[in-house]
Short mmCIF file of C-alpha atoms in Angstrom, two decimals:
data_model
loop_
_atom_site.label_atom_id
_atom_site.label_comp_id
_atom_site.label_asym_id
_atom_site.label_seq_id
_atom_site.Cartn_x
_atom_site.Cartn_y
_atom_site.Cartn_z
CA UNK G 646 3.80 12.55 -9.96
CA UNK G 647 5.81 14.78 -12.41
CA UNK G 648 8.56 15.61 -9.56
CA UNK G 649 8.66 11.36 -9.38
CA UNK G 650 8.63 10.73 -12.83
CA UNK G 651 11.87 13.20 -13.23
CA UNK G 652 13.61 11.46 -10.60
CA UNK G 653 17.22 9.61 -12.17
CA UNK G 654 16.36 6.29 -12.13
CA UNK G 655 18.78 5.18 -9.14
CA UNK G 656 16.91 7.44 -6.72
CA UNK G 657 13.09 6.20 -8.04
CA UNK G 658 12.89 2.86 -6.64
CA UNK G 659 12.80 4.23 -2.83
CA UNK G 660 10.50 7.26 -3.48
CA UNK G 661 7.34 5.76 -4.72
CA UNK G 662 5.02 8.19 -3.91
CA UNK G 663 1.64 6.46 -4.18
CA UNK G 664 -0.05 2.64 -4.39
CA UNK G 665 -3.05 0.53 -4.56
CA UNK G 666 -3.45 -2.56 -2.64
CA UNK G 667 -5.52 -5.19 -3.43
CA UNK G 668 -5.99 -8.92 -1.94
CA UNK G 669 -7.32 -10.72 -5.39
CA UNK G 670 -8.05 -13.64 -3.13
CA UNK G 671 -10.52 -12.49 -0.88
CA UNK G 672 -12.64 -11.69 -3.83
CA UNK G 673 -12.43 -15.28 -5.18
CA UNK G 674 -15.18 -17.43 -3.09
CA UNK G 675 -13.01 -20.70 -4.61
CA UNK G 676 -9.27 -19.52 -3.36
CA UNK G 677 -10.15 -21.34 0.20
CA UNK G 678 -11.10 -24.11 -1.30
CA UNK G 679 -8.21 -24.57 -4.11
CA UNK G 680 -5.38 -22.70 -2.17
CA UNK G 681 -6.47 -22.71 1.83
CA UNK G 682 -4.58 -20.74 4.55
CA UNK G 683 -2.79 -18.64 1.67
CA UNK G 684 -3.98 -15.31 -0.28
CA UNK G 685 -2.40 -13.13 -2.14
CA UNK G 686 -1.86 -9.41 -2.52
CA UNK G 687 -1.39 -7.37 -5.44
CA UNK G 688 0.15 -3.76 -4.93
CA UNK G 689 0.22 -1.51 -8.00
CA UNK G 690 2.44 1.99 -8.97
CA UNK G 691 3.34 3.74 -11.64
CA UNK G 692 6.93 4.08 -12.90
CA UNK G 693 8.76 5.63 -15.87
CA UNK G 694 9.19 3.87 -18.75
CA UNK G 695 12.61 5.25 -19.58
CA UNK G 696 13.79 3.79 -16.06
CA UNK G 697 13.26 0.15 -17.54
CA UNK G 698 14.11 0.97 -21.24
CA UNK G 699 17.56 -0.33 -21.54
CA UNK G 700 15.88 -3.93 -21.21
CA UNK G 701 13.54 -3.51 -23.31
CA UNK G 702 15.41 -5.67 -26.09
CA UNK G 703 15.58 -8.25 -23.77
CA UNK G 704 14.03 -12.06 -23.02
CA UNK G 705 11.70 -12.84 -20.01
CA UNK G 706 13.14 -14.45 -16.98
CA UNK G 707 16.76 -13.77 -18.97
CA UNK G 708 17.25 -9.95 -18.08
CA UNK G 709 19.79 -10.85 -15.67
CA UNK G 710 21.24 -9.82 -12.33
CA UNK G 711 20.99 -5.55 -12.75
CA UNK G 712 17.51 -5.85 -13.90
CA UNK G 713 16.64 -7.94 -11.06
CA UNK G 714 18.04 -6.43 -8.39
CA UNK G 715 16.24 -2.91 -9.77
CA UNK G 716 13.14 -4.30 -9.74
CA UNK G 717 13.29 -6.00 -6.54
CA UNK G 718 14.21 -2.48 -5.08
CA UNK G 719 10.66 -1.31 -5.67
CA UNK G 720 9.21 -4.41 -4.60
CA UNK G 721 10.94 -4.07 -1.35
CA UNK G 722 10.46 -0.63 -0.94
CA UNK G 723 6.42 -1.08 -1.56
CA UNK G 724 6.33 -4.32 0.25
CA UNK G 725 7.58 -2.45 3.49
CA UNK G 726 5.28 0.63 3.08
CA UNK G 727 2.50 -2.24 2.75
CA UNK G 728 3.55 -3.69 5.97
CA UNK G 729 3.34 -0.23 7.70
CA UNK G 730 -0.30 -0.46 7.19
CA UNK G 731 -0.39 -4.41 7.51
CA UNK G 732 2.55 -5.20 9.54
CA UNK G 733 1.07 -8.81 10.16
CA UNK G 734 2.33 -9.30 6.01
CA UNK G 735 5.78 -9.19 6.91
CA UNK G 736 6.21 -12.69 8.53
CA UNK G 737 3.24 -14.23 6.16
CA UNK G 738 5.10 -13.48 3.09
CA UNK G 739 6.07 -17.36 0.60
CA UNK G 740 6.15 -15.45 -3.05
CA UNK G 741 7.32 -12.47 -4.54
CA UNK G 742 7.60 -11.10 -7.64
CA UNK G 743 7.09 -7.61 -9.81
CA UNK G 744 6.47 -6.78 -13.39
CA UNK G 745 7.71 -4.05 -14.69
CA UNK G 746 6.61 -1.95 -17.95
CA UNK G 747 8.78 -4.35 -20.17
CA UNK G 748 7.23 -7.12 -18.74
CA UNK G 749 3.98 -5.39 -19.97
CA UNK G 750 5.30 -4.89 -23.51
CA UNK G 751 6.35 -8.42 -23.55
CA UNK G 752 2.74 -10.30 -22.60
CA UNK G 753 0.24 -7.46 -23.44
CA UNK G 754 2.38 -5.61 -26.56
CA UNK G 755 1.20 -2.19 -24.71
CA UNK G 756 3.06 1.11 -26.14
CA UNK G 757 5.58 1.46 -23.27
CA UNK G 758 4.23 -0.75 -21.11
CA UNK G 759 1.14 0.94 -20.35
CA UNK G 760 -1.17 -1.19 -19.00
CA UNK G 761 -3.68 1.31 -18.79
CA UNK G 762 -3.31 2.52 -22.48
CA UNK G 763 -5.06 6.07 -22.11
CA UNK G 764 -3.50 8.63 -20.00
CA UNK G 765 -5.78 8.57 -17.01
CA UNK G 766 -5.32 12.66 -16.12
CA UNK G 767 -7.87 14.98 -14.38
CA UNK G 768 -8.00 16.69 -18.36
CA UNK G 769 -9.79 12.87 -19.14
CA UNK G 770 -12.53 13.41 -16.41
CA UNK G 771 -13.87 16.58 -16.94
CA UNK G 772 -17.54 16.48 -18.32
CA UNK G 773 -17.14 17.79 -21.59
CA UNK G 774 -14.64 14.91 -22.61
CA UNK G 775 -16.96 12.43 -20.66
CA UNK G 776 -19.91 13.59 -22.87
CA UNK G 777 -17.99 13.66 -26.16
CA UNK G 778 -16.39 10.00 -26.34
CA UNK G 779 -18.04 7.68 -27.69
CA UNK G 780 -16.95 4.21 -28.60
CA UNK G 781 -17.69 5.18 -32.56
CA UNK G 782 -14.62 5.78 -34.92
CA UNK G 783 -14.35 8.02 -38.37
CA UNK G 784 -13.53 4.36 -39.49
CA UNK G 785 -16.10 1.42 -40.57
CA UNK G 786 -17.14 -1.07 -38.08
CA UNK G 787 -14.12 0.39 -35.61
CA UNK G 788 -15.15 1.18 -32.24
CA UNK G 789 -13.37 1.86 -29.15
CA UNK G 790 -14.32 -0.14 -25.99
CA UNK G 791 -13.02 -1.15 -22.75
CA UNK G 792 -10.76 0.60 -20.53
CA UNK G 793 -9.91 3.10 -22.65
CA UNK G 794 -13.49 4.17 -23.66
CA UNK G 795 -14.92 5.03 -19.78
CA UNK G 796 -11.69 4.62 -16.95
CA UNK G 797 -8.94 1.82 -16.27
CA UNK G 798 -9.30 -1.16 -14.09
CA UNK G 799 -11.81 -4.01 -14.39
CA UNK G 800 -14.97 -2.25 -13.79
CA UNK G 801 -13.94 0.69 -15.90
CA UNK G 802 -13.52 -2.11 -19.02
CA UNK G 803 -16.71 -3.73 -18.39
CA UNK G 804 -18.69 -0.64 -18.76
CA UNK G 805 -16.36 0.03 -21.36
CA UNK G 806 -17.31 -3.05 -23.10
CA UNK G 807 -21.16 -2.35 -22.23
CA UNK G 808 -21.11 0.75 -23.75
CA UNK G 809 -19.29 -0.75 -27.21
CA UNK G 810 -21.92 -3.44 -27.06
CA UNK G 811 -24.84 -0.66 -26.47
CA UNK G 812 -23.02 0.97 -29.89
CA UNK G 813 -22.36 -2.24 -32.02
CA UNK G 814 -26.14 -3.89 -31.24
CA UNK G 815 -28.09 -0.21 -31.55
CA UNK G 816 -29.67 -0.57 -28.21
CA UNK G 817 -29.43 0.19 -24.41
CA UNK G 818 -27.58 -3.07 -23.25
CA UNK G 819 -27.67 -1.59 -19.32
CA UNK G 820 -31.55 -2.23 -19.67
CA UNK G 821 -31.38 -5.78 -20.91
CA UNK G 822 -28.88 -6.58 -18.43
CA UNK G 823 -31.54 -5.01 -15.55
CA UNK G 824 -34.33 -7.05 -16.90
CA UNK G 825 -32.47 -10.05 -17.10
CA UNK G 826 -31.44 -9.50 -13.38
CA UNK G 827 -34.91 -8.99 -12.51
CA UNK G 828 -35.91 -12.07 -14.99
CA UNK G 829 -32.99 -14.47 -12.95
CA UNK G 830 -34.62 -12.77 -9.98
CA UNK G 831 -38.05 -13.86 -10.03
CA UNK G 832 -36.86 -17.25 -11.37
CA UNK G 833 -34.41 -18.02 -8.13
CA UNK G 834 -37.81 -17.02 -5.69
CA UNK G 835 -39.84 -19.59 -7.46
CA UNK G 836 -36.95 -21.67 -7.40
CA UNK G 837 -36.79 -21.07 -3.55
CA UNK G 838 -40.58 -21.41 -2.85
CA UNK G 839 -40.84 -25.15 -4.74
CA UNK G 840 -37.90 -26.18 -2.75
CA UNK G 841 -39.66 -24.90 0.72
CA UNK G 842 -42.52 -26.16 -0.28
CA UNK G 843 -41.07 -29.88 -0.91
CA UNK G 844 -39.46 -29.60 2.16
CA UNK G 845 -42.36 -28.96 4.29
CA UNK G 846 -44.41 -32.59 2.46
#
């Protein structure tokens, strides 16, 4: 990533070196019903900030025709290495667009656009560091939680939040959410069994 991330910016948007693809939609039992014979895909990189920072004093939607077309270079360029691996995408494609790390600043007020917030580097992982953080502060009622306390993405924020909670309420939350599953469990059988049983009368 470091030989990327020194790249001039003119020569970045075709040499993305990595991605993550993701179809939002096919996780979302209600996108048949509310959007049928369409999905959509979400492909994420990283970039360098500096690439996007002479925007960054710029409106939304008014960034005009250079900022545009930049973007739209990686978009392209990712879109097409998507399509190497999907090439049924290419001719199924209504909508696209591409944020970019101002964008970020703009709706989430991230440092830099950094969705992520916490560098995400192998130092992070190791298992001294994992052992060490806690969601706890040196200040008052301040605690750390989400992605940023245990690893980025959504399940890395809610056990991020599940370990604040754990902190804030003094207890093992992880065990009250197993009971409860066991609790909502037991509840759907019997649930189940009165409705066989009416049935069968």
């Amino acid at each position: 990533m470091d030989d990327f991330y020194n790249l001039e910016k003119d020569e970045a948007p075709e040499k993305v070196p990595l991605m993550f693809i993701t179809f939002p939609s096919a996780k979302d039992p209600t996108s048949k019903i509310h959007h049928p014979g369409k999905t959509c895909m979400t492909i994420l990189t990283m970039v360098n900030y500096e690439w996007f920072e002479e925007w960054k004093d710029t409106t939304v939607k008014k960034r005009g025709d250079n900022h545009m077309d930049y973007k739209m270079r990686f978009a392209m360029h990712l879109f097409d290495w998507a399509c190497m691996y999907f090439p049924k995408l290419r001719k199924k494609l209504v909508y696209q667009d591409i944020t970019t790390p101002v964008t970020n600043v703009h709706y989430l007020g991230v440092y830099c656009g950094a969705r992520y917030a916490a560098e995400h580097n192998l130092e992070r992982f190791h298992v001294e560091v994992m052992a060490k953080n806690r969601c706890n502060t040196p200040v008052k009622n301040l605690f750390i939680s989400g992605q940023d306390m245990f690893s980025c993405g959504i399940v890395g924020a809610v056990h991020g939040g599940l370990l604040f909670a754990s902190t804030a309420l003094g207890q093992i939350v992880y065990i009250n959410l197993l009971l409860l599953k066991k609790k909502l469990k037991k509840r759907k059988a019997r649930e189940m069994a009165a409705l066989t049983k009416e049935k069968l009368q």
